[in-house]
mmCIF file of C-alpha atoms in Angstrom:
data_model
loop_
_atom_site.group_PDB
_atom_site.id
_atom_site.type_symbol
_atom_site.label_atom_id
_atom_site.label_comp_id
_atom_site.label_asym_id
_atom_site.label_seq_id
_atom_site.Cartn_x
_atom_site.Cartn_y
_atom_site.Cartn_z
ATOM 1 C CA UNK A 17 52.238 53.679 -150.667
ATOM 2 C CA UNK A 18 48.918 55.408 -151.849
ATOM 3 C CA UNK A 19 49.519 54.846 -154.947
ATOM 4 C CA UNK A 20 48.984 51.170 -154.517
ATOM 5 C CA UNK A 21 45.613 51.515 -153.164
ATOM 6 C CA UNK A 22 42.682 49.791 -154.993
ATOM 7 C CA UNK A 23 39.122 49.579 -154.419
ATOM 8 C CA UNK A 24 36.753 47.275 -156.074
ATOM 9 C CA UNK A 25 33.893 48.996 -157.835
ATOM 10 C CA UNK A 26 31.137 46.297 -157.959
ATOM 11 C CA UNK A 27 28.518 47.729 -159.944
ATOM 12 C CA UNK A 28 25.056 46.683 -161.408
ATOM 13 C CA UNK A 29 23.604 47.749 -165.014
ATOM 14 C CA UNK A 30 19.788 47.849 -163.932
ATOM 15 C CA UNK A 31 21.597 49.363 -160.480
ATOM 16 C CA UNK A 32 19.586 53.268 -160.127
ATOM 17 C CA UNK A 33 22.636 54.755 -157.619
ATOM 18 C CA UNK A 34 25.351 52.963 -160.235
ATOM 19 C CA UNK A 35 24.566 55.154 -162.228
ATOM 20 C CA UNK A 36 25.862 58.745 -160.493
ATOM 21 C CA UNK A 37 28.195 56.407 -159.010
ATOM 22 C CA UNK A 38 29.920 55.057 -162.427
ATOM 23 C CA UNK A 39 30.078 58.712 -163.460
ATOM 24 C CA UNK A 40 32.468 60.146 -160.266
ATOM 25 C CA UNK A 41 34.009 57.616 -158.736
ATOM 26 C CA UNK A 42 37.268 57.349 -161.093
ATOM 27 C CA UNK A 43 37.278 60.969 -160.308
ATOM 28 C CA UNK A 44 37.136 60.865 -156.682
ATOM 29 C CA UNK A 45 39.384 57.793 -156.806
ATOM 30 C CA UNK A 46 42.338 59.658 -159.181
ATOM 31 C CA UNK A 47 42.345 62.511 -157.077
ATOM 32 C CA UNK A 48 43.183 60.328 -154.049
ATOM 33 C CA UNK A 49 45.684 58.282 -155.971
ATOM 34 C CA UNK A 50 43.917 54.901 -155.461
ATOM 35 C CA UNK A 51 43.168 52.964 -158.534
ATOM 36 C CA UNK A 52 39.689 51.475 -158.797
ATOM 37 C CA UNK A 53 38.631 48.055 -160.289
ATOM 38 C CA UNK A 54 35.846 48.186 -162.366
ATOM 39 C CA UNK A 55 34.031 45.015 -161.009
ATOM 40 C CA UNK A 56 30.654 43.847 -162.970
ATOM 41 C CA UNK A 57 28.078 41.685 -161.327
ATOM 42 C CA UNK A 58 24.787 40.595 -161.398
ATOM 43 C CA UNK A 59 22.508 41.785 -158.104
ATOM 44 C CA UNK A 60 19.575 38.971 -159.307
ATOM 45 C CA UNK A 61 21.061 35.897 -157.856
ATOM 46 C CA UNK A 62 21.150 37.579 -154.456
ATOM 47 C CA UNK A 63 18.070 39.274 -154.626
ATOM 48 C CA UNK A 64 16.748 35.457 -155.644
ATOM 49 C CA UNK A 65 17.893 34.056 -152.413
ATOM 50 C CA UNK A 66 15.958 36.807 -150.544
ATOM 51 C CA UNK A 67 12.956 35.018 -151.922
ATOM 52 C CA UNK A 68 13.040 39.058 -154.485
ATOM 53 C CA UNK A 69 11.624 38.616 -158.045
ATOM 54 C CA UNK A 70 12.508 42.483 -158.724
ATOM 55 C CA UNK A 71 13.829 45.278 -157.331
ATOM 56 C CA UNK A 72 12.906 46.367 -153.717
ATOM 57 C CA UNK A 73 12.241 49.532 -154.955
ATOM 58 C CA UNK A 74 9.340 47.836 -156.642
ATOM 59 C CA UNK A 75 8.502 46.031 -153.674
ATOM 60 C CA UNK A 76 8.258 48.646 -151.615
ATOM 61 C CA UNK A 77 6.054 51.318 -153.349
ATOM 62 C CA UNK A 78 7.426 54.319 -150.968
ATOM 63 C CA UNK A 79 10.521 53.206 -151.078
ATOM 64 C CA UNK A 80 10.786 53.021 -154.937
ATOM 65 C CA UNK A 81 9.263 56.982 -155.001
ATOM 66 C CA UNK A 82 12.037 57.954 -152.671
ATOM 67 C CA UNK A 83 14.769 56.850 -154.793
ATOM 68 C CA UNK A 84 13.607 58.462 -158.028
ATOM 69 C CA UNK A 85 13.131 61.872 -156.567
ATOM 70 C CA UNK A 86 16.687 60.941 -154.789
ATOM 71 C CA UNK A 87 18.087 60.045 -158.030
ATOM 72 C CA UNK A 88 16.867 63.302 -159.507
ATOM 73 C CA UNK A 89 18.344 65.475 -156.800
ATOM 74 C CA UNK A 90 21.601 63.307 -157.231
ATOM 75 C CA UNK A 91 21.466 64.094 -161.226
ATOM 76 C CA UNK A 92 20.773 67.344 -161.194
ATOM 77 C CA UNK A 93 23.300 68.274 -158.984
ATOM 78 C CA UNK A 94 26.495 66.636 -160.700
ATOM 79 C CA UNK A 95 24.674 68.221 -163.755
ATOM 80 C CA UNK A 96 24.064 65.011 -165.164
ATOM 81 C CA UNK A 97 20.677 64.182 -167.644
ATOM 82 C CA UNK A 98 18.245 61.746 -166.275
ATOM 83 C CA UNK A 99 14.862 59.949 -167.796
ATOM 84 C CA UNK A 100 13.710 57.318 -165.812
ATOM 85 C CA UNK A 101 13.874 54.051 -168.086
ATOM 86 C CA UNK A 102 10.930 52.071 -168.550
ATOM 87 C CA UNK A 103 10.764 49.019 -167.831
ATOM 88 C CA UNK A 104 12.485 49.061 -164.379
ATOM 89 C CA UNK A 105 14.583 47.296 -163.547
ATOM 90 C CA UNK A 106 16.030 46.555 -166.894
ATOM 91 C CA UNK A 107 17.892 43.374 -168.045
ATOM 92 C CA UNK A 108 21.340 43.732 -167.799
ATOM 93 C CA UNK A 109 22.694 40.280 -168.652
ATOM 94 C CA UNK A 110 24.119 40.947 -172.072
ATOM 95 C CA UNK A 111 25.392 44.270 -170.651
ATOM 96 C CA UNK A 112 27.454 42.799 -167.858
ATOM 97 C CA UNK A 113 29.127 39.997 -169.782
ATOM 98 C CA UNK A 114 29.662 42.573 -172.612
ATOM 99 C CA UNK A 115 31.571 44.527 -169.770
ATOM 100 C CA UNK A 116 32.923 41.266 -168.438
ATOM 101 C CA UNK A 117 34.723 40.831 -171.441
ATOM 102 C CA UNK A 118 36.623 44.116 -172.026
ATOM 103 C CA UNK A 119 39.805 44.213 -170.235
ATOM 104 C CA UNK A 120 39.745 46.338 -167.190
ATOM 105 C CA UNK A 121 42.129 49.049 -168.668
ATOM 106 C CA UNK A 122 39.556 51.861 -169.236
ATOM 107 C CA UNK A 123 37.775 50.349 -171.767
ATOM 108 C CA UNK A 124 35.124 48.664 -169.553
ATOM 109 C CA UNK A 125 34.579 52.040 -167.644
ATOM 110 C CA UNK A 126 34.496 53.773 -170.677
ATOM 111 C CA UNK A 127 31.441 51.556 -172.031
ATOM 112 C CA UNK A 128 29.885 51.262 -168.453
ATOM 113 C CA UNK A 129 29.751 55.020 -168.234
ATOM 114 C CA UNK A 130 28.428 55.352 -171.883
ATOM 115 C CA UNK A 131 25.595 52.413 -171.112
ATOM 116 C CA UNK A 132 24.667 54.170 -167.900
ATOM 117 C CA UNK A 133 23.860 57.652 -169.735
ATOM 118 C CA UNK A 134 21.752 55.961 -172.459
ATOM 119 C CA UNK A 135 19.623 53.809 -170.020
ATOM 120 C CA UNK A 136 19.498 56.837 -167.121
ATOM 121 C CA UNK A 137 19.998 59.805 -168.984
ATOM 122 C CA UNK A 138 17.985 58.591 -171.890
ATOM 123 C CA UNK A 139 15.877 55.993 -170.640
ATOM 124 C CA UNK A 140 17.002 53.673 -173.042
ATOM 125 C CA UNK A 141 17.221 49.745 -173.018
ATOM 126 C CA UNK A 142 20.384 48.132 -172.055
ATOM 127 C CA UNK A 143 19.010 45.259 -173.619
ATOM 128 C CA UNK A 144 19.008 46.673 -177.099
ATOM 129 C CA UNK A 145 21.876 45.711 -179.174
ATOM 130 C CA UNK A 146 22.031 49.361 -180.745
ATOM 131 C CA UNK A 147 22.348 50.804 -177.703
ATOM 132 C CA UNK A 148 24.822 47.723 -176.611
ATOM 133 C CA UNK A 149 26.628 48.989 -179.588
ATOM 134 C CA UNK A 150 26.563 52.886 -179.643
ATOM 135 C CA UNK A 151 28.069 52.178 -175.659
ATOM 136 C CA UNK A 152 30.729 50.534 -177.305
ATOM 137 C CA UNK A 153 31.533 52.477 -179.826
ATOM 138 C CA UNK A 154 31.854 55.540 -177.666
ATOM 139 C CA UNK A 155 34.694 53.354 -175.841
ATOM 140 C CA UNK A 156 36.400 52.901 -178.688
ATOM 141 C CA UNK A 157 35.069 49.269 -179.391
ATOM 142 C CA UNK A 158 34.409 47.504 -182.494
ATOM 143 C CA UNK A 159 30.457 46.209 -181.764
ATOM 144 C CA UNK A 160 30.657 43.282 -183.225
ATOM 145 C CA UNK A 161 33.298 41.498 -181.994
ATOM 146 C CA UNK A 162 32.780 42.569 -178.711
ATOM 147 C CA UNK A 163 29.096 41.599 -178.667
ATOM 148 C CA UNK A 164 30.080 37.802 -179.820
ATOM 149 C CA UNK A 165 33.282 37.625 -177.156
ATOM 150 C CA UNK A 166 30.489 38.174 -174.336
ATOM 151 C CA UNK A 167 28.276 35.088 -175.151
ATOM 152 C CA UNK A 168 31.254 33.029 -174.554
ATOM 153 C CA UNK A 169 31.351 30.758 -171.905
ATOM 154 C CA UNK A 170 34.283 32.132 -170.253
ATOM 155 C CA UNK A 171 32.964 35.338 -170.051
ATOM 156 C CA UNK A 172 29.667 33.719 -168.566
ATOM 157 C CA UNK A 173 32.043 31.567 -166.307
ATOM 158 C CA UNK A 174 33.569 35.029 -165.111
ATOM 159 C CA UNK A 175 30.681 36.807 -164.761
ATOM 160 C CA UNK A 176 28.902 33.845 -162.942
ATOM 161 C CA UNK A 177 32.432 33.945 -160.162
ATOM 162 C CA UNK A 178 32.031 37.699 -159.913
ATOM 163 C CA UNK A 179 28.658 37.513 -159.045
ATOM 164 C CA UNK A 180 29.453 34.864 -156.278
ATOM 165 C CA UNK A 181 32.365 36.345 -155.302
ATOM 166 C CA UNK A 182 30.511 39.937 -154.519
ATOM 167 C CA UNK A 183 27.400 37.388 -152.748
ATOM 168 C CA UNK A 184 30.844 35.665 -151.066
ATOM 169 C CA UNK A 185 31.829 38.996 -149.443
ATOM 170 C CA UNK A 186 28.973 39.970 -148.297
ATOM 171 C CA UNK A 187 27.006 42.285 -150.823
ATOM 172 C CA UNK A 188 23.694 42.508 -151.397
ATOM 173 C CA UNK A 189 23.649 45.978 -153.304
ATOM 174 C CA UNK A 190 25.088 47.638 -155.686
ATOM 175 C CA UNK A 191 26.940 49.946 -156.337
ATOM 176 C CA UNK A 192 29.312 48.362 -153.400
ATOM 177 C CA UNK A 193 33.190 49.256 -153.064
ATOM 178 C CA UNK A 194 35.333 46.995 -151.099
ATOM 179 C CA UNK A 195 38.848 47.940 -149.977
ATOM 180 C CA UNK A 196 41.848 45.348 -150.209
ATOM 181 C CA UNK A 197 41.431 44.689 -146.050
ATOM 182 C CA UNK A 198 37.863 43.785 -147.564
ATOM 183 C CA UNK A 199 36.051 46.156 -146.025
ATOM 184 C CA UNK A 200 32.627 46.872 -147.469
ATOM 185 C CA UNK A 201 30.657 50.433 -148.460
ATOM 186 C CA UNK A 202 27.809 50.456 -150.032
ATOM 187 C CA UNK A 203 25.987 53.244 -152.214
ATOM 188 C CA UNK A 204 27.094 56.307 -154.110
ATOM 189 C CA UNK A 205 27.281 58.345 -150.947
ATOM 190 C CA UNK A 206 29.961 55.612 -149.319
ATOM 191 C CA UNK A 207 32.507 56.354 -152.356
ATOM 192 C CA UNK A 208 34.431 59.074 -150.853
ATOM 193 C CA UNK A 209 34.367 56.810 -147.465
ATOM 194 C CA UNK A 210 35.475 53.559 -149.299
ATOM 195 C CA UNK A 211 38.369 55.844 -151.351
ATOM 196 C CA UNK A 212 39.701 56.971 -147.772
ATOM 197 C CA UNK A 213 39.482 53.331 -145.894
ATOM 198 C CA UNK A 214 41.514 52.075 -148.810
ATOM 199 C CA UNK A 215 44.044 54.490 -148.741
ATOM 200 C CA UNK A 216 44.051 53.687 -144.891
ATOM 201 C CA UNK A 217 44.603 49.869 -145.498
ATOM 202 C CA UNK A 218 47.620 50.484 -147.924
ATOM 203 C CA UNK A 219 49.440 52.448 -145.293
ATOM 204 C CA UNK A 220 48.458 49.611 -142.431
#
């Protein structure tokens, strides 16, 4: 029955803990035999109905300092590169319908992961096309194409439902998994948690 396990990986591009997150958590996922659903959303909509015009980490100065030297510690540890990008938090609207409209069959991961280490690990804009394009290259996508599919309005419609969907069950973070029971974890330390729960819930 494990092997029908699924979590839903809800995940941010201007997200700071996405991006350690995006890196393991097929890993941690394949080694438990649960599958995991890449999930792209947008975290400004929710942050908007907090009465947020940016990140809390910009918000709240010591809080913002904390998670940089926490996202070095993180980084250096899994032996991942890191360069803080600048400016934070970046706009990641082209770079979630762009992952919106790849088909969830390790294509999407494959460009999320890429994006991530050029805007983290480079501190490069997801904004950029070129960068857009290098991400999507490295998953095996022709730019072009790909880049034109995501201003669609489907792809907008989608991304619009995922984005209420994740505010629907209750997130207001990212990265966030949630388990087919729909319980919620939130944050790159929560993904061996989340992996177990939804094991748990495919045996119930």
């Amino acid at each position: 029955m494990s092997a029908m396990a699924t979590v839903d990986f809800f995940y941010e591009f201007a997200s700071t803990y996405s991006y350690p997150a995006a890196l393991r958590v097929e890993e941690v996922a394949a080694e438990a035999g649960v599958t995991v659903r890449w999930r792209p959303f947008l975290l400004g909509p929710i942050f908007a109905e907090a009465g947020w015009t940016t990140s809390p980490f910009n918000l709240i100065p010591a809080k913002g300092r904390y998670m940089w030297r926490d996202l070095e510690r993180i980084t250096a540890t899994m032996g991942l590169p890191f360069t803080k990008p600048d400016p934070f938090p970046q706009n990641s609207l082209t770079a979630a319908r762009i992952a919106t409209s790849l088909p969830d069959d390790g294509r999407r991961a494959a460009f999320s992961r890429a994006l991530y280490r050029f805007e983290f690990g480079e501190g490069l804009s997801i904004a950029d096309p070129e960068v857009l394009g290098r991400a999507l290259t490295a998953a095996g996508v022709e730019p072009a194409t790909a880049i034109i599919a995501a201003g669609s309005d489907p792809v907008k419609q989608a991304l619009r439902a995922t984005t209420e969907e994740a505010k629907a069950r209750g997130l207001f973070g990212a990265p966030s998994m949630v388990t087919a029971d729909g319980e919620l974890f939130w944050g790159n330390d929560r993904i061996e948690e989340a992996v177990a729960w939804a094991l748990k819930a495919s045996a119930a």
